[in-house]
Amino acid sequence: MPDQYADPTAALAAAAVLLVVELVVAAAIYVWIGLTLGRVFRQLGGDGWKAWVPILNLLEIFRFGGIPAWNIAFLFVPVANIWGYVQLVIALHRINLQYGRGAGSTVLAALLFPVWTTVLAASGGPDPERRRLAGFGAPGASVAAAPYPGAAGYPAPAAGYPAPAGAGYPAPTPAPSLATPYPGAASAPFGGPVPGRPPQGAPL
């Protein structure tokens, strides 16, 4: 007796519907990652459009994470791709540090990448001071900053206090002079007679 449920047409139709659903979901995830990761790239000082280009977006993640770009080759070599994935996770962790986030966000990036990009995109951007301390800056720009008072962007030392030597400090303000400790000393040496006052030891 033939199996009445073994209808090849129905099976093909079900497979086609399933394939369409998978393609729609994959396209939606791709678009969402492109939007959120592009915002993260812009927050880090890069170009948002690179988030939409496969492989190039991974290169940007390596770059912002301080990992040499050639490590991406390991991702496409069997067995060696484990090392490539480890390097990718390290880059993601270093990006998290620039946002003031820790290992929990790194685990989130490794397991739920779209959720991670969404969290970072909505966070308002990385902490500039954390980026400076981590040694990262805008592409092509120096990450050197003014870490001490008196340097560019910081208030100058108070009047009367010498400023340490270093680029970015204003000229030190001379301390108050002690050459004239009392009225009339300008016309007489220190300890000498003062005009209008009898010499020391003279009878009154």
Coordinates of C-alpha atoms in Angstrom, one line a residue, residues 94-167:
R94 CA 40.1 45.3 23.3
I95 CA 37.2 47.1 21.6
N96 CA 35.1 46.4 24.7
L97 CA 37.8 47.9 26.9
Q98 CA 37.6 51.1 25.0
Y99 CA 33.9 51.3 25.9
G100 CA 34.6 50.5 29.5
R101 CA 33.2 47.0 29.2
G102 CA 34.7 43.8 30.4
A103 CA 34.8 40.1 29.8
G104 CA 31.0 39.7 29.9
S105 CA 30.7 41.8 26.8
T106 CA 33.4 39.8 25.1
V107 CA 31.5 36.6 25.7
L108 CA 28.4 38.3 24.3
A109 CA 30.4 39.4 21.2
A110 CA 31.7 35.8 20.7
L111 CA 28.3 34.1 21.1
L112 CA 25.7 36.7 20.1
F113 CA 27.5 39.1 17.7
P114 CA 24.3 41.0 16.6
V115 CA 23.3 41.7 20.2
W116 CA 26.8 42.9 21.0
T117 CA 26.9 45.3 18.1
T118 CA 23.5 46.6 19.2
V119 CA 24.6 47.2 22.7
L120 CA 27.8 49.1 21.7
A121 CA 25.9 51.1 19.0
A122 CA 23.4 52.3 21.6
S123 CA 26.1 53.0 24.3
G124 CA 27.0 56.5 23.0
G125 CA 30.6 55.8 22.0
P126 CA 33.8 54.8 23.6
D127 CA 35.5 56.6 26.5
P128 CA 38.2 58.8 25.1
E129 CA 40.4 58.5 28.2
R130 CA 40.1 54.7 28.1
R131 CA 41.1 54.8 24.4
R132 CA 44.1 56.9 25.2
L133 CA 45.2 54.6 28.0
A134 CA 44.7 51.6 25.8
G135 CA 46.9 53.2 23.1
F136 CA 44.1 53.6 20.5
G137 CA 43.0 56.7 18.7
A138 CA 41.3 57.9 15.6
P139 CA 42.8 56.4 12.4
G140 CA 45.9 58.3 11.3
A141 CA 45.9 60.5 14.4
S142 CA 48.3 60.6 17.3
V143 CA 46.9 59.1 20.6
A144 CA 49.2 61.4 22.6
A145 CA 47.2 63.5 25.0
A146 CA 47.9 65.9 27.8
P147 CA 48.2 63.8 30.9
Y148 CA 49.2 66.5 33.3
P149 CA 48.1 70.0 34.4
G150 CA 49.6 72.8 32.3
A151 CA 49.6 70.8 29.1
A152 CA 47.3 71.6 26.2
G153 CA 43.7 71.8 27.3
Y154 CA 44.5 71.8 31.0
P155 CA 44.6 74.9 33.3
A156 CA 48.0 76.5 33.8
P157 CA 49.8 76.2 37.2
A158 CA 48.8 78.8 39.8
A159 CA 50.7 82.1 39.8
G160 CA 53.9 82.0 41.8
Y161 CA 54.5 78.2 41.3
P162 CA 57.1 77.0 38.8
A163 CA 55.8 74.7 36.0
P164 CA 57.6 71.5 35.3
A165 CA 59.6 71.4 32.1
G166 CA 57.8 69.9 29.2
A167 CA 56.0 70.7 26.0

